[in-house]
Structure formats: structure tokens, C-alpha cells
Coordinates of C-alpha atoms and ligand atoms in Angstrom, one line a residue:
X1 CA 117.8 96.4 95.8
X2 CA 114.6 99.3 95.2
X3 CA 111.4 98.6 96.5
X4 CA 108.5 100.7 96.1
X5 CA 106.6 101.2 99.8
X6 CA 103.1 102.1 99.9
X7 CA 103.1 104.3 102.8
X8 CA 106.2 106.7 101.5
X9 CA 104.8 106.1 97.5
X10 CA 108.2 105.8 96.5
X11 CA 110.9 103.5 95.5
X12 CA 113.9 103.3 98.1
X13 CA 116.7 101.1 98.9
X14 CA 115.2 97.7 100.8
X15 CA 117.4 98.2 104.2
X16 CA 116.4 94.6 106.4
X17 CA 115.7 95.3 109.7
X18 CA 118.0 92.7 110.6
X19 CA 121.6 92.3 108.3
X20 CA 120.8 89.4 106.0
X21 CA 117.3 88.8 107.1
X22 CA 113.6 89.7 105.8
X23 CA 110.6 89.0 107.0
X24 CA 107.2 89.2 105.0
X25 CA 103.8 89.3 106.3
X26 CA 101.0 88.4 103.1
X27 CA 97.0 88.8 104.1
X28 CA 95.9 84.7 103.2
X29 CA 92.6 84.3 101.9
X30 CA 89.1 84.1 103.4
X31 CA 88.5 80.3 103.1
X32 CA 84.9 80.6 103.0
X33 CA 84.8 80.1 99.1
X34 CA 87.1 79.1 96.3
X35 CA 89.5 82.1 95.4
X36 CA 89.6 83.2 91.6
X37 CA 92.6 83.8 89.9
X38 CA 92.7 87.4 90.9
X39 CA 93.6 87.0 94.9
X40 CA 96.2 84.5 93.0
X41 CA 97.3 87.2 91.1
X42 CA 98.4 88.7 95.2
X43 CA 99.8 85.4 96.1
X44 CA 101.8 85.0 92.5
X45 CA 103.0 88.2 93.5
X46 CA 104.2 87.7 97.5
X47 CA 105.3 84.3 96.1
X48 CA 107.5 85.9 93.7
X49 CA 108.8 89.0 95.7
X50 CA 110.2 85.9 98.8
X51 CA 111.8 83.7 95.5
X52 CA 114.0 87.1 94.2
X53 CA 114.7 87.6 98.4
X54 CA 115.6 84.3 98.1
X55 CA 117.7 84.3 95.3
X56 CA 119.6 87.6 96.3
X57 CA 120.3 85.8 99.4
X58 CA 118.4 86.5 101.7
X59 CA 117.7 84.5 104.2
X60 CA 113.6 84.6 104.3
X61 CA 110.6 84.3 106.9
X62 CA 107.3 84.0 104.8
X63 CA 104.4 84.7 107.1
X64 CA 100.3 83.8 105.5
X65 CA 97.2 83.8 107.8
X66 CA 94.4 82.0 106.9
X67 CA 91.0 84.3 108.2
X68 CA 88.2 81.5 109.3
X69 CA 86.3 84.1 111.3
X70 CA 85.5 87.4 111.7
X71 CA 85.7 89.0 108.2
X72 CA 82.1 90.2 107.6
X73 CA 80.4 90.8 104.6
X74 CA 80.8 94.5 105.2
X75 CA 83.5 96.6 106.0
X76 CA 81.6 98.3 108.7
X77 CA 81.3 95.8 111.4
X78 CA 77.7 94.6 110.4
X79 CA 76.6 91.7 108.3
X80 CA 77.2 88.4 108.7
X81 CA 80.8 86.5 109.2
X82 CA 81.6 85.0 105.4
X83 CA 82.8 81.8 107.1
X84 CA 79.3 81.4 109.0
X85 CA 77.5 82.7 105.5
X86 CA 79.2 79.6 103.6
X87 CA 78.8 77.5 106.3
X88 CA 74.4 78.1 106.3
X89 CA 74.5 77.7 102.5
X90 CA 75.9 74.8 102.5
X91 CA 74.7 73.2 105.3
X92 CA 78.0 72.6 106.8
X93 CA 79.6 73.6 110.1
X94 CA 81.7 77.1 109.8
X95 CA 85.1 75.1 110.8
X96 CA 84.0 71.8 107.8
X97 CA 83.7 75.2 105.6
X98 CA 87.2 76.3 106.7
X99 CA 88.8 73.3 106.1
X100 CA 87.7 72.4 103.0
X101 CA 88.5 76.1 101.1
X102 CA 91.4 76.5 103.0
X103 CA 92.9 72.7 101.2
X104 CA 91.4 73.7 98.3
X105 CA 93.9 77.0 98.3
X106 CA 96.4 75.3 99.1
X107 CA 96.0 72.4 96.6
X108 CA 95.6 75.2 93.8
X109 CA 98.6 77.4 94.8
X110 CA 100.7 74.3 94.9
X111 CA 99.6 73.7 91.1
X112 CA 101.0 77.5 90.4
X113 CA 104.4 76.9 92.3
X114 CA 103.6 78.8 95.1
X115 CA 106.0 78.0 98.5
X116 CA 103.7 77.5 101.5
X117 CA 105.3 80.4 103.5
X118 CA 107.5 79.2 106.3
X119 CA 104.4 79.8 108.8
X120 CA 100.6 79.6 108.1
X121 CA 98.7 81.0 110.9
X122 CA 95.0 80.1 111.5
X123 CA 92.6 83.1 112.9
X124 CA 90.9 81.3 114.9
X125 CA 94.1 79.4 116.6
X126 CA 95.2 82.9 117.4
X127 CA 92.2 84.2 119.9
X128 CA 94.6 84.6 122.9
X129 CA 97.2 86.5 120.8
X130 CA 94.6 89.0 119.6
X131 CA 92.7 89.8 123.2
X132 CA 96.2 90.3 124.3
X133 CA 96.8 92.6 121.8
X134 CA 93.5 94.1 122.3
X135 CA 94.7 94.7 125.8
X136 CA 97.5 96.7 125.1
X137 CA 95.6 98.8 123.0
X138 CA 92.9 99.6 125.0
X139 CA 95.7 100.3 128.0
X140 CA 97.0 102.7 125.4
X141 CA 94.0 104.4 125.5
X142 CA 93.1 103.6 122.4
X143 CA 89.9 101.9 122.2
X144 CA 86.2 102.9 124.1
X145 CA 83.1 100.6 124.4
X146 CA 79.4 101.2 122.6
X147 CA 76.7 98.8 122.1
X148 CA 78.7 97.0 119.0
X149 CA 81.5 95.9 121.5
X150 CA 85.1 97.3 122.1
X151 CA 85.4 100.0 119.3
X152 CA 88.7 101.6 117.8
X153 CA 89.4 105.5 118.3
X154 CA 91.3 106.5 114.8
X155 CA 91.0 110.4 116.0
X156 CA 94.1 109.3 119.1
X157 CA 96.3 108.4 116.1
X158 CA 96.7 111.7 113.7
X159 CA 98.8 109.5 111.8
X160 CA 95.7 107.4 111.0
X161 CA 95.3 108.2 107.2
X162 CA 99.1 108.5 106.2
X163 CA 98.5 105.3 104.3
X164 CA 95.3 105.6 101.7
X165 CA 96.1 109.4 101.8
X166 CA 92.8 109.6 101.8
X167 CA 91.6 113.2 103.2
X168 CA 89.2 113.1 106.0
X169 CA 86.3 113.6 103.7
X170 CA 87.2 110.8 101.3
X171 CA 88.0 108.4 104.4
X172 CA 84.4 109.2 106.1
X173 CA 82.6 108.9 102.8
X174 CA 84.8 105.6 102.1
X175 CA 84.9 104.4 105.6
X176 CA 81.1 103.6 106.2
X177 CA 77.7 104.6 104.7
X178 CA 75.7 104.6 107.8
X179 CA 76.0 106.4 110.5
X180 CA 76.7 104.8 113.9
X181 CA 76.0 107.9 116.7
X182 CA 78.2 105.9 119.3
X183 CA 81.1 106.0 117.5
X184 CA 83.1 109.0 117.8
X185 CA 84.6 109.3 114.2
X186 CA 83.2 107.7 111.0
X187 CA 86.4 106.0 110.6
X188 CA 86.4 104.2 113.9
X189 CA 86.0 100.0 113.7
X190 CA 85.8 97.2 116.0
X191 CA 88.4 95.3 117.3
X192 CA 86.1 93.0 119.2
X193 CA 82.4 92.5 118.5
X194 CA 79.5 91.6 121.4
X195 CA 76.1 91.3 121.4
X196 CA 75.5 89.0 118.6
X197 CA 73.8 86.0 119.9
X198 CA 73.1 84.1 116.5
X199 CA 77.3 84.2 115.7
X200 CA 78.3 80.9 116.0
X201 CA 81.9 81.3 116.7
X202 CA 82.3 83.1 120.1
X203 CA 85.4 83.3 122.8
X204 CA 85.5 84.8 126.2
X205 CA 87.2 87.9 126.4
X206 CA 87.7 90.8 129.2
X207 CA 84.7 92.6 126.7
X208 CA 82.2 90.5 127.1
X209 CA 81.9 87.1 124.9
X210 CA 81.8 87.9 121.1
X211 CA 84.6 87.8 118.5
X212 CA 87.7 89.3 117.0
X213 CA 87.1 92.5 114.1
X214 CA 89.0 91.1 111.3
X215 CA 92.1 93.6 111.3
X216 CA 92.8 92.4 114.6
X217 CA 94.0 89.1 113.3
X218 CA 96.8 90.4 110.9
X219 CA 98.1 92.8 113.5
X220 CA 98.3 90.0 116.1
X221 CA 99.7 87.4 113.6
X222 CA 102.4 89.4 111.9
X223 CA 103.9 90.9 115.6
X224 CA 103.7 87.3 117.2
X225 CA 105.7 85.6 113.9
X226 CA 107.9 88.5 113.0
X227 CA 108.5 91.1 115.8
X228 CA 107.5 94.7 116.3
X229 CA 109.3 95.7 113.8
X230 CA 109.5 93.8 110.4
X231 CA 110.4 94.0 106.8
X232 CA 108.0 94.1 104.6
X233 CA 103.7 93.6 104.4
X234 CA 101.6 92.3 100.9
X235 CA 98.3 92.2 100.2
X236 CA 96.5 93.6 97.0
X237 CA 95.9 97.3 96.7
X238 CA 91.8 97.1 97.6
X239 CA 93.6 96.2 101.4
X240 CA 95.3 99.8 101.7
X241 CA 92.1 102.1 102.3
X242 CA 90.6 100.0 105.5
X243 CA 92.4 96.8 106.0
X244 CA 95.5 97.9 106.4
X245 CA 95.3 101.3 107.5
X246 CA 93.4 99.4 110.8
X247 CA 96.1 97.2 111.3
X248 CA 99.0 100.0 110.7
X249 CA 97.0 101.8 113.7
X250 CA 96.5 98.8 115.7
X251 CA 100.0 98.5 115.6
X252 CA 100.9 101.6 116.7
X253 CA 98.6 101.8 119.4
X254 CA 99.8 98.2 121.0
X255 CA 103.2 99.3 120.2
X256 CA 103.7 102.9 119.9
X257 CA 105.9 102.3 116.7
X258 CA 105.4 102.2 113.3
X259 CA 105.5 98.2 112.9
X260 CA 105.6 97.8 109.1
X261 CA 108.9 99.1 107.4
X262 CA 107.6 98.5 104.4
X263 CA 103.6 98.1 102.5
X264 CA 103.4 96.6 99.0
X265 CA 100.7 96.4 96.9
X266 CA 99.9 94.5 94.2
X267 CA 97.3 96.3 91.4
X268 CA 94.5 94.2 90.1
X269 CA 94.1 91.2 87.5
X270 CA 91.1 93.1 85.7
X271 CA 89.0 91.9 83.2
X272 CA 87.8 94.2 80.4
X273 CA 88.9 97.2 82.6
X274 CA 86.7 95.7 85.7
X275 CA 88.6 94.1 88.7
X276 CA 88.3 90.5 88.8
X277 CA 86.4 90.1 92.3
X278 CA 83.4 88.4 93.8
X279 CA 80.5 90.9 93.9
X280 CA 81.8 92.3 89.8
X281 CA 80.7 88.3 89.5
X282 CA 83.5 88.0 86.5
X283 CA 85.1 85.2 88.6
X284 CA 87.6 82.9 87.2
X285 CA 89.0 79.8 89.7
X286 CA 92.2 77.9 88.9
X287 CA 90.0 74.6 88.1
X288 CA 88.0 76.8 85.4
X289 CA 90.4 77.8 84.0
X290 CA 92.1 74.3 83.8
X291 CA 88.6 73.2 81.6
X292 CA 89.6 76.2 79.2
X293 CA 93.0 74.5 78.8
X294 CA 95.1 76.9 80.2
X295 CA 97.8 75.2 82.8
X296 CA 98.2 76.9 86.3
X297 CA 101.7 77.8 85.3
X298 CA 100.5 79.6 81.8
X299 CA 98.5 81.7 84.2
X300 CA 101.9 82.2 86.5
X301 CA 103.4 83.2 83.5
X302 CA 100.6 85.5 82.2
X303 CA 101.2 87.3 86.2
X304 CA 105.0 88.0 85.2
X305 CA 104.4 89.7 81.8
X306 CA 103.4 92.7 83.8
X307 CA 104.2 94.9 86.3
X308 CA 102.5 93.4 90.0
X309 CA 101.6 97.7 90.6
X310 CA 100.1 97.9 87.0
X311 CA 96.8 96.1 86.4
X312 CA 96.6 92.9 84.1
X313 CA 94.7 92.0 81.8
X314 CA 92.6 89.0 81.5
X315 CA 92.1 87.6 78.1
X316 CA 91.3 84.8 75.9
X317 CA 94.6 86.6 73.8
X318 CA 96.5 87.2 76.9
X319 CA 96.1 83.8 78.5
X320 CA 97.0 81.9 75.0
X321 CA 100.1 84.2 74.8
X322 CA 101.2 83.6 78.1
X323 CA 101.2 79.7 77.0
X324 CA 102.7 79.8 74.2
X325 CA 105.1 81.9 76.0
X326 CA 105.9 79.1 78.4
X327 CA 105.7 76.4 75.7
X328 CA 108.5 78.1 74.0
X329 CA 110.7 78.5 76.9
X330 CA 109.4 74.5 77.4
X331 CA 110.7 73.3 74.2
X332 CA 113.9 75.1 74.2
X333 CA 115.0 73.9 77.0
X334 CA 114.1 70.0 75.7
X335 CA 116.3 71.0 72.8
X336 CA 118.9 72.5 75.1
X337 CA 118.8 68.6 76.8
X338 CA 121.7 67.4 74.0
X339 CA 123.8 70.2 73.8
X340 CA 127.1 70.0 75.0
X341 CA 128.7 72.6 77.2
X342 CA 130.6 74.9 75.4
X343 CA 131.4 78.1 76.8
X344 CA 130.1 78.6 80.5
X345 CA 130.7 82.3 80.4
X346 CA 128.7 83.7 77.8
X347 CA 125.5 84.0 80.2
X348 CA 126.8 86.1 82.5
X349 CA 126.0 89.4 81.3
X350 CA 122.1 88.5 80.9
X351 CA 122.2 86.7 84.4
X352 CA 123.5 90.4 85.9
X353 CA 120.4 91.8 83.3
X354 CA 117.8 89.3 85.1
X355 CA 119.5 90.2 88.7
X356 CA 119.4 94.1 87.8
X357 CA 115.4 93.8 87.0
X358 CA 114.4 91.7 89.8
X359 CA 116.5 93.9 92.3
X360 CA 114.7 96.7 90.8
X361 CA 110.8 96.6 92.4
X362 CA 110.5 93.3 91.3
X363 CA 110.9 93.9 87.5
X364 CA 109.9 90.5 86.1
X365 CA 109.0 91.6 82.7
X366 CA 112.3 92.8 82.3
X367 CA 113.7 89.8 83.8
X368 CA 111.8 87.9 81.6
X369 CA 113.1 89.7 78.8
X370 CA 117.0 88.7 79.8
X371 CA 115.7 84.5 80.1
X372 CA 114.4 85.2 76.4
X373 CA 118.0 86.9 75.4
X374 CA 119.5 83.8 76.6
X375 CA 117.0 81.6 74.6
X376 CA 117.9 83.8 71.4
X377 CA 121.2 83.2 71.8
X378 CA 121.4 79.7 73.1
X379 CA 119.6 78.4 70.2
X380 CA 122.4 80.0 68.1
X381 CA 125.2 78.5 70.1
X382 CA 123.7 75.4 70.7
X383 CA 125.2 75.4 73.8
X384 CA 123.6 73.8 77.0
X385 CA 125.1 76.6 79.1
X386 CA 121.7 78.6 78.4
X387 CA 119.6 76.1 80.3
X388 CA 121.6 75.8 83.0
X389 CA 121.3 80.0 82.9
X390 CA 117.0 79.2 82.8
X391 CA 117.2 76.8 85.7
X392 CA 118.8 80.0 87.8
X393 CA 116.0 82.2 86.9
X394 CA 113.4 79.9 87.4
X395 CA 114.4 79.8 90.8
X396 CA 112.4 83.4 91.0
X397 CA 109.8 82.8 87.7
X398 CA 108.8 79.9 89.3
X399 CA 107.7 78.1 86.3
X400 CA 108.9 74.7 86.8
X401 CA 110.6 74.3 84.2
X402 CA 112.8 71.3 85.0
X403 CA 109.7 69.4 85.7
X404 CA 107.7 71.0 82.6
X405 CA 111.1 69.6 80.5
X406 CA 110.7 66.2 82.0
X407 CA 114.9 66.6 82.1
X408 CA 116.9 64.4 84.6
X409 CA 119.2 66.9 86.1
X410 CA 122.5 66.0 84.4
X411 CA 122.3 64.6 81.6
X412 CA 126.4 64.1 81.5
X413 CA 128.7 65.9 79.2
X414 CA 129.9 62.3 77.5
X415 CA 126.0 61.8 76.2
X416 CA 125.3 65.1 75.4
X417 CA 128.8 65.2 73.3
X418 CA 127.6 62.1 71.8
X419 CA 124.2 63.0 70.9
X420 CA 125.5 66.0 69.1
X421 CA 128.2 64.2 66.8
X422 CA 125.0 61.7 66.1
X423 CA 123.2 64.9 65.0
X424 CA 126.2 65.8 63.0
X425 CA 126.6 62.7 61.2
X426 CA 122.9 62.7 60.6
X427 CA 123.0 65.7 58.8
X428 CA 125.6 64.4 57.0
X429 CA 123.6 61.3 56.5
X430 CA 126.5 59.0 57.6
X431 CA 123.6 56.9 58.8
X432 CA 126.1 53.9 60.1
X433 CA 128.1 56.6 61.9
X434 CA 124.8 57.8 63.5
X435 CA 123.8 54.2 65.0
X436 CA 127.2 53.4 66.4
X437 CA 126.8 56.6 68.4
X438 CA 123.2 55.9 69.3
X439 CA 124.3 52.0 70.1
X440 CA 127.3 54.0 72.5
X441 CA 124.8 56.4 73.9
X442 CA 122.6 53.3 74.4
X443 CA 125.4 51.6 76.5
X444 CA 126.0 54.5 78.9
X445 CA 122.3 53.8 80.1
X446 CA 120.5 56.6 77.8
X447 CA 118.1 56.7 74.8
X448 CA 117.7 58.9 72.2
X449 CA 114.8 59.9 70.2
X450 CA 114.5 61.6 66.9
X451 CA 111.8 64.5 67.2
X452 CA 110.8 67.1 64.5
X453 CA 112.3 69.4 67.0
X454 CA 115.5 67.6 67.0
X455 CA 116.7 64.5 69.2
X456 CA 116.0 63.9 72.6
X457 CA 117.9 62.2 75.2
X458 CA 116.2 60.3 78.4
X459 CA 117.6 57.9 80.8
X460 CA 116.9 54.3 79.4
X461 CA 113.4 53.3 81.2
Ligands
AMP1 P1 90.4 88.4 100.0 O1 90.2 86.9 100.2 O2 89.2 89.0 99.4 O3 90.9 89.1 101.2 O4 91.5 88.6 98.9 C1 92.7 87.9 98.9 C2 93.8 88.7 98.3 O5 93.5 88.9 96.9 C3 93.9 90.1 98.8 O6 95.3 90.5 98.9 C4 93.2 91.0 97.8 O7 93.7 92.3 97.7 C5 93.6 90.2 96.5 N1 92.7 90.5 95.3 C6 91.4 90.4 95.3 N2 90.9 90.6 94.0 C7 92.0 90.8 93.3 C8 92.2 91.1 91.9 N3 91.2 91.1 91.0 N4 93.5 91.2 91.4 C9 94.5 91.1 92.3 N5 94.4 90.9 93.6 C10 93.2 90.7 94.1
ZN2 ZN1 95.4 91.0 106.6

């Protein structure tokens, strides 16, 4: 299998670090508001890249935090903490905030067939893992004090900007607009934050009471669940320039290795060329879109017609595409229900089509493109093989098909051949012929229902 890596910016063979194994560390939301269909667009996406894992056999260790403190409403160690923002506007307590957002995300990803990963780690659970962590890197010689709290030196690792490629210039102009005089390079950031008596949340620590910066918490998280050295990292591609070029150097400087194998990004669900994202205000949640009448999984769908490293477009054109997408594959596979088995075989070259495309970057389009192949030609055939083929993929679309088809897994061949010679003898109107069969499918504890898209076959209620 090729991956594309982020920090090489090319496509390579996936190696595991461990024979048969992968582990995969996804940045979880901030659950200090509802998150739009665009940070689902990143979890569609890590969801997606564990399922082909998975399904090339793998055996998988799915790692999501959930950050319920210390992410500030800048990226330069000032402003408030979101969760403590949400909580004051809403008159709640910062953890009643957490809480609530955090079963709100997970309610919504469930509704776009998203696996909770194996492990979902809390920040704030995680306090003693990240001063611990914080330790090593300041016995590392990494770190230095100023008036802020325990600060970050990005000038001891030269390696610092090997990620964003950003030259120092760009990084210092990117890294902060102000201009702190205690910090000895622009790029420099907290890892643990004093001296800020209204912040509600606040732990002992050998720095003075305060709390964590919030790179610290994806650093400590990801080494604790998945060892120094690990497979792969996700998070959307605005993460690359500060997020997780902090945590790359945290890494190295509690480790003294290069942690991450392997970065992936995913590009951004945009809308008329503009990222989808809070402070653009084009905003779209999972329960708005619901009211426009598109399903979860027509959104899921619309997320595997591209690319994840090439933006995706939001649209009222897109979206209704992307349904009627899924509402074909939907009512092909009802039809499929009352075909017989005929030739088990003939899906076997598109199968090694999907497995080609997935095991290449995560090709889903392409994979796509072999479930409609089999959808052309099953509907020639008439032969149930084809679903059975869908079922397979849908292990890595995700889609749900089996549930969207309302199908009872096995529908046995004895029905299915008996529902097609009552098709038959309909269409040659041998109407008698035709109830027998339906009287015989009846007995063997199914019914059958005539449909303008042909009959259907249920278990009898
Ligand atoms: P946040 O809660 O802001 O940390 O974002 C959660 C995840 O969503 C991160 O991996 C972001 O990179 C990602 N993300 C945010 N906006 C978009 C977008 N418009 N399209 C795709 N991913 C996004
Ligand atoms: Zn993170």
C-alpha cells in the first residue's frame, strides 16, 4: 500500500512499525461548540483511512482526544480557553460545556458511520501524562521560563520547520503577530501557562499552578496510547503550520526521535472557494444540514467523491448528487435482494480494482468507480453476486448500506430462485404460475412485494 506523508511530501510504501499492526493518532475536536461538517470532513477521512487498514488486514489501534482545555482563542498563547469562552456564554460550568459538545460529536459521527476509535482520550484526564512529559522536555533542555509560564525553545531543534516548510520568515510572520521580548524566537509556545488567575481550570505543576498549552496534549496522548514510535498521525491540513509542527518538536525533545512515521492531511471542505470554518462564519452542522434534507450518509458520500488532499466542494448541486449517488447504490442493492446467485466469480476483477485504489493513498473515488462497475454489470446479470461484492466495500465506504437496504442478511438461495421464476412467469403473465410460487415463497416464511422497481422479498412480519 502508498501513502502520501506530509513531512517527506511524497507517496511511499506504508511499512508498520510493527508486522501486521498500525496505529493512528486523529486530533478530536474542541468540544466547546457544535462542529460543522468540515472538521467532519477530517474525521470522514481518519474514519475511512482505519476501515481500508482494516480491510487490508491490518490489525488497527484508533487513537481520538477530545481537547476540554487549553486551546485558546489564539494561536499565540493569549486569549481566552474556548472551553471557558462557551462555558461564560452560556452560563454553564466549562466541564457541563464539555460534556454536552463532546455527546453531541459523538451522537452526530455515529449518524455518519464513523467507529469511535479503539481509545478516546480526554485532555483534561491526562494532566499527569502531560507534566510528565513536560518534564522530560525541559530535562532535555528544551524549554526556559518567562512571565507567560514554562515556554518552548524551537531554535534547540533545527529540525523545527521540516514540517510546514515554512522558511523562517514565513514561520515568524505566521507564528505570531505580536511581539513577546521574553521569548527567544517568534516561533517559540507554551507548554504550560501561569499567571492567569481568572482561568478556571488550573492543576499543580513543578511550574507553578496554571494549565497545559494545547500541543501538549496530543504529544502526551498519542506516546502514552501508541508508543514512541507509531504509524501514522491525521488532522486537517490548517494543523501542519503550528499544531503539529509543536507537537513533532515536543516529541523530539521528550524523546530524541522522530515520533510520527507518518503525517496525513486532509485538504478542506470549502465553500464557494472559502474554507468551511468558524470565524469565515459559512458554518454548516450535521443537524442543519438534516433540515435541508440531506442524510448524514449523503454527506459521507459527498466526502468520498473526492480526493481527502484535494479540497471539496460544498454545494446545493454537490450535496443532491451525492444523494442521489447513494440512493442509486440504495435501490440496486433492494433489487439485487431477489436475485439468485449465479456466477460468484465474475466480481473479482473489480474487487482487486476497489483494493488497487484504496491501497493507493486512499483512492476512494476510484474505488467508488469499481462499486459502480459492479452495479453496471450486476444489473445486467441479474445476479446477487454483485451485492454481496457492495457489502465488501462498504466495509471501507462506510455507507451502511445493509441497513440503508433494510435487507436481512441471507435471504436464502431457495427464495431468491423462487422469486425470480415468479418474475419470469409474470412476464410471461402465467398469473396462476406466479401465485403458486408467491403461496411457496410465502410458506418458507417470506413475502414478496411487487414494486415499480421490481419485487421485493422480506421475511414475513
Ligand atoms: P478543530 O476542532 O478546529 O481543531 O478542528 C477539528 C478538525 O477539523 C481538525 O482536524 C481541522 O483541521 C479540521 N477542519 C476544520 N475545518 C475544516 C474544513 N473546512 N475542512 C476540512 N477539515 C477541517
Ligand atoms: Zn492534536
Amino acid at each position: 500500500m502508498k501513502l502520501y506523508n506530509t513531512l517527506t511530501r511524497q507517496k511511499d510504501e506504508f511499512v508498520p512499525v510493527e508486522p501486521g499492526k498500525v496505529g493512528i493518532y486523529t486530533c478530536g475536536p474542541t468540544v466547546y461548540m457544535f462542529a460543522h461538517v468540515g472538521n467532519f470532513r477530517a474525521y470522514v477521512f481518519s474514519d475511512t483511512l482505519r476501515r481500508v487498514m482494516d480491510y487490508l488486514g491490518y490489525q488497527v489501534k484508533h487513537v481520538m482526544n477530545v481537547t476540554d482545555v487549553g486551546h485558546l482563542t489564539s494561536d499565540e498563547d493569549t486569549g481566552e480557553d474556548k472551553l471557558e469562552k462557551g462555558a461564560r456564554q452560556e452560563g454553564k460550568t466549562p466541564q457541563e460545556i464539555a460534556r454536552f459538545y463532546e455527546k453531541v460529536f459523538f451522537d452526530d459521527a455515529a449518524r455518519l458511520n464513523i467507529l469511535t476509535p479503539h481509545i478516546v482520550c480526554r485532555a483534561t484526564d491526562h494532566i499527569p501524562d502531560m507534566i510528565e512529559l513536560v518534564r522530560r522536555i525541559e530535562a532535555n533542555g528544551f524549554a526556559y521560563r518567562t512571565s507567560v509560564g514554562l515556554i518552548f525553545d524551537t531554535g534547540k531543534y533545527p529540525e523545527y520547520a521540516a514540517l510546514s516548510r515554512l522558511n523562517l520568515a514565513e514561520q515568524q510572520a505566521g507564528a505570531r503577530t505580536t511581539v513577546d521580548p521574553e521569548r527567544r524566537n517568534p516561533s517559540d509556545f507554551a507548554l504550560w501557562i501561569t499567571n492567569q488567575p481568572k482561568h478556571l481550570m488550573q492543576w499543580d505543576s513543578p511550574w507553578g499552578r496554571g494549565f497545559p498549552g494545547w500541543h501538549l496534549e496530543c504529544s502526551a496522548m498519542s506516546i502514552k496510547y501508541l508508543g514512541e514510535r507509531f504509524d501514522i498521525h491525521t488532522g486537517g491540513i490548517d494543523h501542519v503550520p503550528v499544531h503539529h509542527t509543536n507537537e513533532r518538536a515536543q516529541n523530539f525533545a521528550a524523546t530524541g526521535k522522530e515520533v510520527v512515521v507518518r503525517w496525513m492531511h486532509n485538504a478542506f471542505l470549502v465553500i464557494n472557494d472559502t474554507r468551511m470554518g468558524k470565524s469565515e462564519g459559512n458554518l454548516v452542522t450535521i443537524s442543519e444540514l438534516e433540515k435541508l434534507g440531506v442524510a448524514p450518509l449523503d454527506f459521507r458520500y459527498l466526502c468520498h467523491t473526492a480526493l481527502y488532499r484535494m479540497p471539496l466542494s460544498y454545494t446545493a448541486e454537490s450535496l443532491k448528487s451525492a444523494r442521489n449517488s447513494l440512493r442509486g447504490l440504495v435501490d440496486f442493492g433492494r433489487n439485487a435482494q431477489v436475485w439468485p446467485v449465479k456466477d460468484p466469480a465474475w466480481t473479482e476483477p473489480f474487487q482487486r480494482e476497489f483494493k488497487e485504489a484504496v491501497a493507493d493513498d486512499l483512492n476512494i473515488p476510484q474505488a467508488l468507480a469499481a462499486a459502480w462497475n459492479i452495479v453496471r454489470e450486476g444489473n445486467q446479470r441479474q445476479d446477487r453476486t454483485a451485492w454481496a461484492a457492495l457489502l465488501d466495500f462498504d466495509r471501507v465506504l462506510g455507507l451502511g448500506l445493509e441497513r440503508l437496504v433494510g435487507a436481512t442478511p441471507g435471504i436464502p438461495d431457495q427464495v431468491a430462485e423462487l422469486v425470480a421464476a415468479r418474475e419470469a412467469a409474470r412476464k410471461s403473465k402465467d398469473w396462476a404460475e406466479s401465485d403458486r410460487l408467491r403461496d411457496r415463497i410465502g410458506e418458507l416464511g417470506f413475502v414478496v412485494e411487487d414494486t415499480p422497481q421490481g419485487a421485493r422479498v422480506k421475511p414475513r412480519p
